[in-house]
Short mmCIF file of N, CA and C in Angstrom, two decimals:
data_model
loop_
_atom_site.label_atom_id
_atom_site.label_comp_id
_atom_site.label_asym_id
_atom_site.label_seq_id
_atom_site.Cartn_x
_atom_site.Cartn_y
_atom_site.Cartn_z
N UNK O 1 -192.86 -102.12 -164.35
CA UNK O 1 -191.66 -101.55 -163.76
C UNK O 1 -191.15 -102.33 -162.53
N UNK O 2 -192.12 -102.82 -161.74
CA UNK O 2 -191.74 -103.58 -160.54
C UNK O 2 -191.01 -104.90 -160.94
N UNK O 3 -191.46 -105.51 -162.02
CA UNK O 3 -190.83 -106.74 -162.47
C UNK O 3 -189.37 -106.51 -162.82
N UNK O 4 -189.07 -105.40 -163.44
CA UNK O 4 -187.69 -105.06 -163.81
C UNK O 4 -186.84 -104.91 -162.55
N UNK O 5 -187.40 -104.24 -161.55
CA UNK O 5 -186.65 -104.06 -160.29
C UNK O 5 -186.38 -105.42 -159.63
N UNK O 6 -187.40 -106.26 -159.58
CA UNK O 6 -187.20 -107.59 -158.95
C UNK O 6 -186.15 -108.40 -159.76
N UNK O 7 -186.19 -108.36 -161.06
CA UNK O 7 -185.21 -109.07 -161.84
C UNK O 7 -183.80 -108.49 -161.72
N UNK O 8 -183.68 -107.17 -161.54
CA UNK O 8 -182.40 -106.55 -161.31
C UNK O 8 -181.82 -106.97 -159.98
N UNK O 9 -182.64 -107.02 -158.94
CA UNK O 9 -182.21 -107.52 -157.63
C UNK O 9 -181.79 -108.94 -157.74
N UNK O 10 -182.58 -109.78 -158.46
CA UNK O 10 -182.24 -111.20 -158.62
C UNK O 10 -180.90 -111.31 -159.34
N UNK O 11 -180.66 -110.51 -160.37
CA UNK O 11 -179.39 -110.56 -161.08
C UNK O 11 -178.22 -110.22 -160.16
N UNK O 12 -178.37 -109.18 -159.36
CA UNK O 12 -177.29 -108.78 -158.44
C UNK O 12 -177.01 -109.85 -157.40
N UNK O 13 -178.03 -110.45 -156.83
CA UNK O 13 -177.85 -111.53 -155.88
C UNK O 13 -177.21 -112.73 -156.53
N UNK O 14 -177.65 -113.05 -157.78
CA UNK O 14 -177.03 -114.15 -158.52
C UNK O 14 -175.60 -113.93 -158.82
N UNK O 15 -175.24 -112.68 -159.17
CA UNK O 15 -173.84 -112.31 -159.39
C UNK O 15 -173.03 -112.48 -158.13
N UNK O 16 -173.59 -112.06 -157.00
CA UNK O 16 -172.93 -112.26 -155.72
C UNK O 16 -172.69 -113.72 -155.40
N UNK O 17 -173.72 -114.55 -155.64
CA UNK O 17 -173.55 -115.99 -155.45
C UNK O 17 -172.48 -116.60 -156.35
N UNK O 18 -172.45 -116.15 -157.59
CA UNK O 18 -171.45 -116.64 -158.52
C UNK O 18 -170.02 -116.25 -158.05
N UNK O 19 -169.86 -115.04 -157.62
CA UNK O 19 -168.54 -114.57 -157.16
C UNK O 19 -168.10 -115.33 -155.92
N UNK O 20 -168.98 -115.59 -155.02
CA UNK O 20 -168.65 -116.29 -153.81
C UNK O 20 -168.34 -117.75 -154.05
N UNK O 21 -169.21 -118.41 -154.80
CA UNK O 21 -169.09 -119.87 -154.99
C UNK O 21 -168.01 -120.23 -155.97
N UNK O 22 -167.99 -119.57 -157.13
CA UNK O 22 -167.07 -120.04 -158.19
C UNK O 22 -165.73 -119.23 -158.26
N UNK O 23 -165.77 -117.96 -157.89
CA UNK O 23 -164.56 -117.16 -157.93
C UNK O 23 -163.89 -117.10 -156.54
N UNK O 24 -164.48 -117.76 -155.57
CA UNK O 24 -163.95 -117.88 -154.22
C UNK O 24 -163.62 -116.50 -153.58
N UNK O 25 -164.53 -115.57 -153.78
CA UNK O 25 -164.39 -114.24 -153.19
C UNK O 25 -165.11 -114.28 -151.82
N UNK O 26 -164.51 -114.99 -150.84
CA UNK O 26 -165.17 -115.16 -149.56
C UNK O 26 -165.24 -113.84 -148.77
N UNK O 27 -164.49 -112.87 -149.11
CA UNK O 27 -164.55 -111.60 -148.42
C UNK O 27 -165.87 -110.89 -148.63
N UNK O 28 -166.69 -111.32 -149.57
CA UNK O 28 -168.01 -110.75 -149.82
C UNK O 28 -169.04 -111.23 -148.82
N UNK O 29 -168.73 -112.27 -148.08
CA UNK O 29 -169.64 -112.79 -147.07
C UNK O 29 -169.49 -111.90 -145.84
N UNK O 30 -170.63 -111.45 -145.32
CA UNK O 30 -170.62 -110.64 -144.14
C UNK O 30 -169.93 -111.35 -142.97
N UNK O 31 -169.00 -110.68 -142.33
CA UNK O 31 -168.28 -111.26 -141.19
C UNK O 31 -166.96 -111.90 -141.67
N UNK O 32 -166.77 -112.10 -142.96
CA UNK O 32 -165.52 -112.69 -143.44
C UNK O 32 -164.70 -111.64 -144.21
N UNK O 33 -165.00 -110.38 -144.03
CA UNK O 33 -164.26 -109.36 -144.78
C UNK O 33 -162.82 -109.29 -144.34
N UNK O 34 -162.50 -109.81 -143.18
CA UNK O 34 -161.07 -109.83 -142.75
C UNK O 34 -160.43 -111.18 -143.01
N UNK O 35 -161.09 -111.99 -143.83
CA UNK O 35 -160.60 -113.35 -144.10
C UNK O 35 -159.28 -113.27 -144.86
N UNK O 36 -158.29 -113.88 -144.28
CA UNK O 36 -157.01 -114.10 -144.90
C UNK O 36 -156.44 -115.39 -144.40
N UNK O 37 -156.10 -116.33 -145.23
CA UNK O 37 -155.74 -117.67 -144.75
C UNK O 37 -154.53 -117.69 -143.83
N UNK O 38 -153.64 -116.74 -143.97
CA UNK O 38 -152.40 -116.75 -143.12
C UNK O 38 -152.64 -116.06 -141.81
N UNK O 39 -153.29 -114.88 -141.83
CA UNK O 39 -153.49 -114.06 -140.65
C UNK O 39 -154.63 -114.48 -139.76
N UNK O 40 -155.61 -115.11 -140.24
CA UNK O 40 -156.80 -115.38 -139.48
C UNK O 40 -156.91 -116.86 -139.12
N UNK O 41 -157.44 -117.15 -137.95
CA UNK O 41 -157.59 -118.53 -137.52
C UNK O 41 -158.97 -119.05 -137.87
N UNK O 42 -159.68 -118.41 -138.76
CA UNK O 42 -161.03 -118.84 -139.18
C UNK O 42 -160.95 -120.24 -139.76
N UNK O 43 -159.91 -120.57 -140.46
CA UNK O 43 -159.76 -121.90 -141.05
C UNK O 43 -159.62 -122.98 -140.00
N UNK O 44 -159.17 -122.61 -138.82
CA UNK O 44 -159.02 -123.63 -137.73
C UNK O 44 -160.39 -124.07 -137.22
N UNK O 45 -161.38 -123.18 -137.27
CA UNK O 45 -162.70 -123.49 -136.69
C UNK O 45 -163.69 -123.91 -137.78
N UNK O 46 -163.63 -123.29 -138.98
CA UNK O 46 -164.64 -123.51 -139.99
C UNK O 46 -164.01 -123.94 -141.31
N UNK O 47 -164.78 -124.64 -142.08
CA UNK O 47 -164.40 -125.03 -143.44
C UNK O 47 -164.83 -123.91 -144.39
N UNK O 48 -163.91 -123.02 -144.71
CA UNK O 48 -164.25 -121.82 -145.50
C UNK O 48 -164.83 -122.17 -146.88
N UNK O 49 -164.35 -123.24 -147.50
CA UNK O 49 -164.87 -123.66 -148.80
C UNK O 49 -166.31 -124.10 -148.68
N UNK O 50 -166.70 -124.78 -147.60
CA UNK O 50 -168.04 -125.20 -147.41
C UNK O 50 -168.96 -123.96 -147.15
N UNK O 51 -168.44 -123.01 -146.33
CA UNK O 51 -169.21 -121.80 -146.10
C UNK O 51 -169.46 -121.11 -147.43
N UNK O 52 -168.45 -120.95 -148.29
CA UNK O 52 -168.62 -120.28 -149.54
C UNK O 52 -169.60 -121.02 -150.48
N UNK O 53 -169.53 -122.34 -150.47
CA UNK O 53 -170.44 -123.13 -151.30
C UNK O 53 -171.89 -122.97 -150.85
N UNK O 54 -172.15 -123.01 -149.53
CA UNK O 54 -173.49 -122.87 -149.01
C UNK O 54 -174.01 -121.45 -149.27
N UNK O 55 -173.18 -120.47 -149.02
CA UNK O 55 -173.64 -119.06 -149.25
C UNK O 55 -173.91 -118.81 -150.71
N UNK O 56 -173.07 -119.38 -151.62
CA UNK O 56 -173.35 -119.21 -153.04
C UNK O 56 -174.61 -119.89 -153.44
N UNK O 57 -174.85 -121.10 -152.90
CA UNK O 57 -176.08 -121.81 -153.23
C UNK O 57 -177.33 -121.07 -152.65
N UNK O 58 -177.16 -120.47 -151.47
CA UNK O 58 -178.25 -119.68 -150.87
C UNK O 58 -178.60 -118.50 -151.75
N UNK O 59 -177.63 -117.87 -152.33
CA UNK O 59 -177.90 -116.74 -153.23
C UNK O 59 -178.65 -117.22 -154.50
N UNK O 60 -178.26 -118.40 -155.03
CA UNK O 60 -178.96 -118.92 -156.17
C UNK O 60 -180.38 -119.36 -155.82
N UNK O 61 -180.55 -119.86 -154.63
CA UNK O 61 -181.91 -120.20 -154.16
C UNK O 61 -182.76 -118.93 -154.05
N UNK O 62 -182.21 -117.84 -153.61
CA UNK O 62 -182.90 -116.54 -153.53
C UNK O 62 -183.41 -116.13 -154.91
N UNK O 63 -182.51 -116.24 -155.88
CA UNK O 63 -182.82 -115.90 -157.26
C UNK O 63 -183.97 -116.79 -157.77
N UNK O 64 -183.84 -118.07 -157.55
CA UNK O 64 -184.88 -119.01 -157.95
C UNK O 64 -186.24 -118.69 -157.36
N UNK O 65 -186.22 -118.34 -156.06
CA UNK O 65 -187.49 -118.01 -155.36
C UNK O 65 -188.09 -116.75 -155.94
N UNK O 66 -187.29 -115.76 -156.27
CA UNK O 66 -187.80 -114.55 -156.89
C UNK O 66 -188.44 -114.82 -158.25
N UNK O 67 -187.75 -115.60 -159.09
CA UNK O 67 -188.26 -115.96 -160.38
C UNK O 67 -189.56 -116.74 -160.30
N UNK O 68 -189.58 -117.72 -159.41
CA UNK O 68 -190.80 -118.52 -159.24
C UNK O 68 -191.96 -117.64 -158.69
N UNK O 69 -191.63 -116.73 -157.80
CA UNK O 69 -192.70 -115.84 -157.31
C UNK O 69 -193.26 -114.94 -158.41
N UNK O 70 -192.35 -114.47 -159.31
CA UNK O 70 -192.81 -113.65 -160.41
C UNK O 70 -193.66 -114.46 -161.38
N UNK O 71 -193.25 -115.71 -161.65
CA UNK O 71 -194.01 -116.56 -162.58
C UNK O 71 -195.39 -116.89 -161.98
N UNK O 72 -195.45 -117.13 -160.68
CA UNK O 72 -196.73 -117.49 -160.04
C UNK O 72 -197.57 -116.23 -159.71
N UNK O 73 -197.05 -115.06 -160.08
CA UNK O 73 -197.79 -113.80 -159.93
C UNK O 73 -198.13 -113.54 -158.45
N UNK O 74 -197.15 -113.74 -157.60
CA UNK O 74 -197.38 -113.47 -156.16
C UNK O 74 -197.23 -111.95 -155.92
N UNK O 75 -197.95 -111.46 -154.95
CA UNK O 75 -197.95 -110.03 -154.63
C UNK O 75 -196.53 -109.56 -154.29
N UNK O 76 -196.24 -108.32 -154.73
CA UNK O 76 -194.88 -107.76 -154.66
C UNK O 76 -194.28 -107.83 -153.22
N UNK O 77 -195.07 -107.61 -152.23
CA UNK O 77 -194.54 -107.56 -150.90
C UNK O 77 -194.10 -108.96 -150.40
N UNK O 78 -194.66 -109.99 -150.96
CA UNK O 78 -194.32 -111.35 -150.54
C UNK O 78 -193.13 -111.92 -151.29
N UNK O 79 -192.76 -111.36 -152.43
CA UNK O 79 -191.73 -111.95 -153.25
C UNK O 79 -190.40 -112.07 -152.48
N UNK O 80 -189.90 -110.97 -151.95
CA UNK O 80 -188.63 -110.99 -151.28
C UNK O 80 -188.68 -111.62 -149.89
N UNK O 81 -189.85 -111.58 -149.30
CA UNK O 81 -190.06 -112.28 -148.01
C UNK O 81 -189.92 -113.78 -148.20
N UNK O 82 -190.54 -114.29 -149.22
CA UNK O 82 -190.43 -115.74 -149.54
C UNK O 82 -188.98 -116.12 -149.89
N UNK O 83 -188.34 -115.26 -150.71
CA UNK O 83 -186.96 -115.56 -151.13
C UNK O 83 -186.00 -115.49 -149.93
N UNK O 84 -186.15 -114.51 -149.08
CA UNK O 84 -185.29 -114.38 -147.89
C UNK O 84 -185.51 -115.54 -146.94
N UNK O 85 -186.74 -115.88 -146.72
CA UNK O 85 -187.04 -117.01 -145.84
C UNK O 85 -186.44 -118.32 -146.34
N UNK O 86 -186.54 -118.56 -147.64
CA UNK O 86 -185.99 -119.79 -148.21
C UNK O 86 -184.48 -119.80 -148.09
N UNK O 87 -183.86 -118.64 -148.25
CA UNK O 87 -182.39 -118.54 -148.19
C UNK O 87 -181.95 -118.81 -146.73
N UNK O 88 -182.61 -118.20 -145.75
CA UNK O 88 -182.25 -118.40 -144.35
C UNK O 88 -182.50 -119.83 -143.89
N UNK O 89 -183.56 -120.43 -144.32
CA UNK O 89 -183.85 -121.85 -143.98
C UNK O 89 -182.73 -122.73 -144.53
N UNK O 90 -182.33 -122.49 -145.78
CA UNK O 90 -181.25 -123.30 -146.38
C UNK O 90 -179.94 -123.13 -145.60
N UNK O 91 -179.61 -121.92 -145.23
CA UNK O 91 -178.39 -121.65 -144.43
C UNK O 91 -178.53 -122.34 -143.09
N UNK O 92 -179.68 -122.24 -142.45
CA UNK O 92 -179.85 -122.86 -141.15
C UNK O 92 -179.73 -124.37 -141.16
N UNK O 93 -180.22 -124.98 -142.22
CA UNK O 93 -180.09 -126.45 -142.37
C UNK O 93 -178.62 -126.85 -142.51
N UNK O 94 -177.87 -126.06 -143.24
CA UNK O 94 -176.45 -126.43 -143.52
C UNK O 94 -175.46 -125.82 -142.55
N UNK O 95 -175.90 -125.05 -141.55
CA UNK O 95 -175.00 -124.37 -140.65
C UNK O 95 -174.08 -125.35 -139.90
N UNK O 96 -174.60 -126.47 -139.48
CA UNK O 96 -173.81 -127.41 -138.74
C UNK O 96 -172.61 -127.96 -139.49
N UNK O 97 -172.71 -127.98 -140.81
CA UNK O 97 -171.65 -128.54 -141.63
C UNK O 97 -170.47 -127.57 -141.79
N UNK O 98 -170.60 -126.31 -141.33
CA UNK O 98 -169.52 -125.33 -141.45
C UNK O 98 -168.29 -125.67 -140.60
N UNK O 99 -168.58 -126.16 -139.38
CA UNK O 99 -167.50 -126.38 -138.43
C UNK O 99 -166.70 -127.62 -138.74
N UNK O 100 -165.40 -127.50 -138.45
CA UNK O 100 -164.51 -128.62 -138.70
C UNK O 100 -164.60 -129.65 -137.56
#
């Protein structure tokens, strides 16, 4: 039963990554829910396409980490900790590239 829950969470995060990266639904990113290219000056400071690409890739990395953790039979409590840590490390490495 736990495996089904982990795979369901992985599917939802993967769907979120797909919507952000490929469907350009940047309003799904926390802090960008007021994003509007005309009204907001966010584009003046940050490259919104790069932010979306990195956040989408981070979601896919989360899914990959969950699947690898399940395949390697890692304890349930560590699965999402490993996935979250890998996602935040990836975002932290690419954070500097967000600014114009």
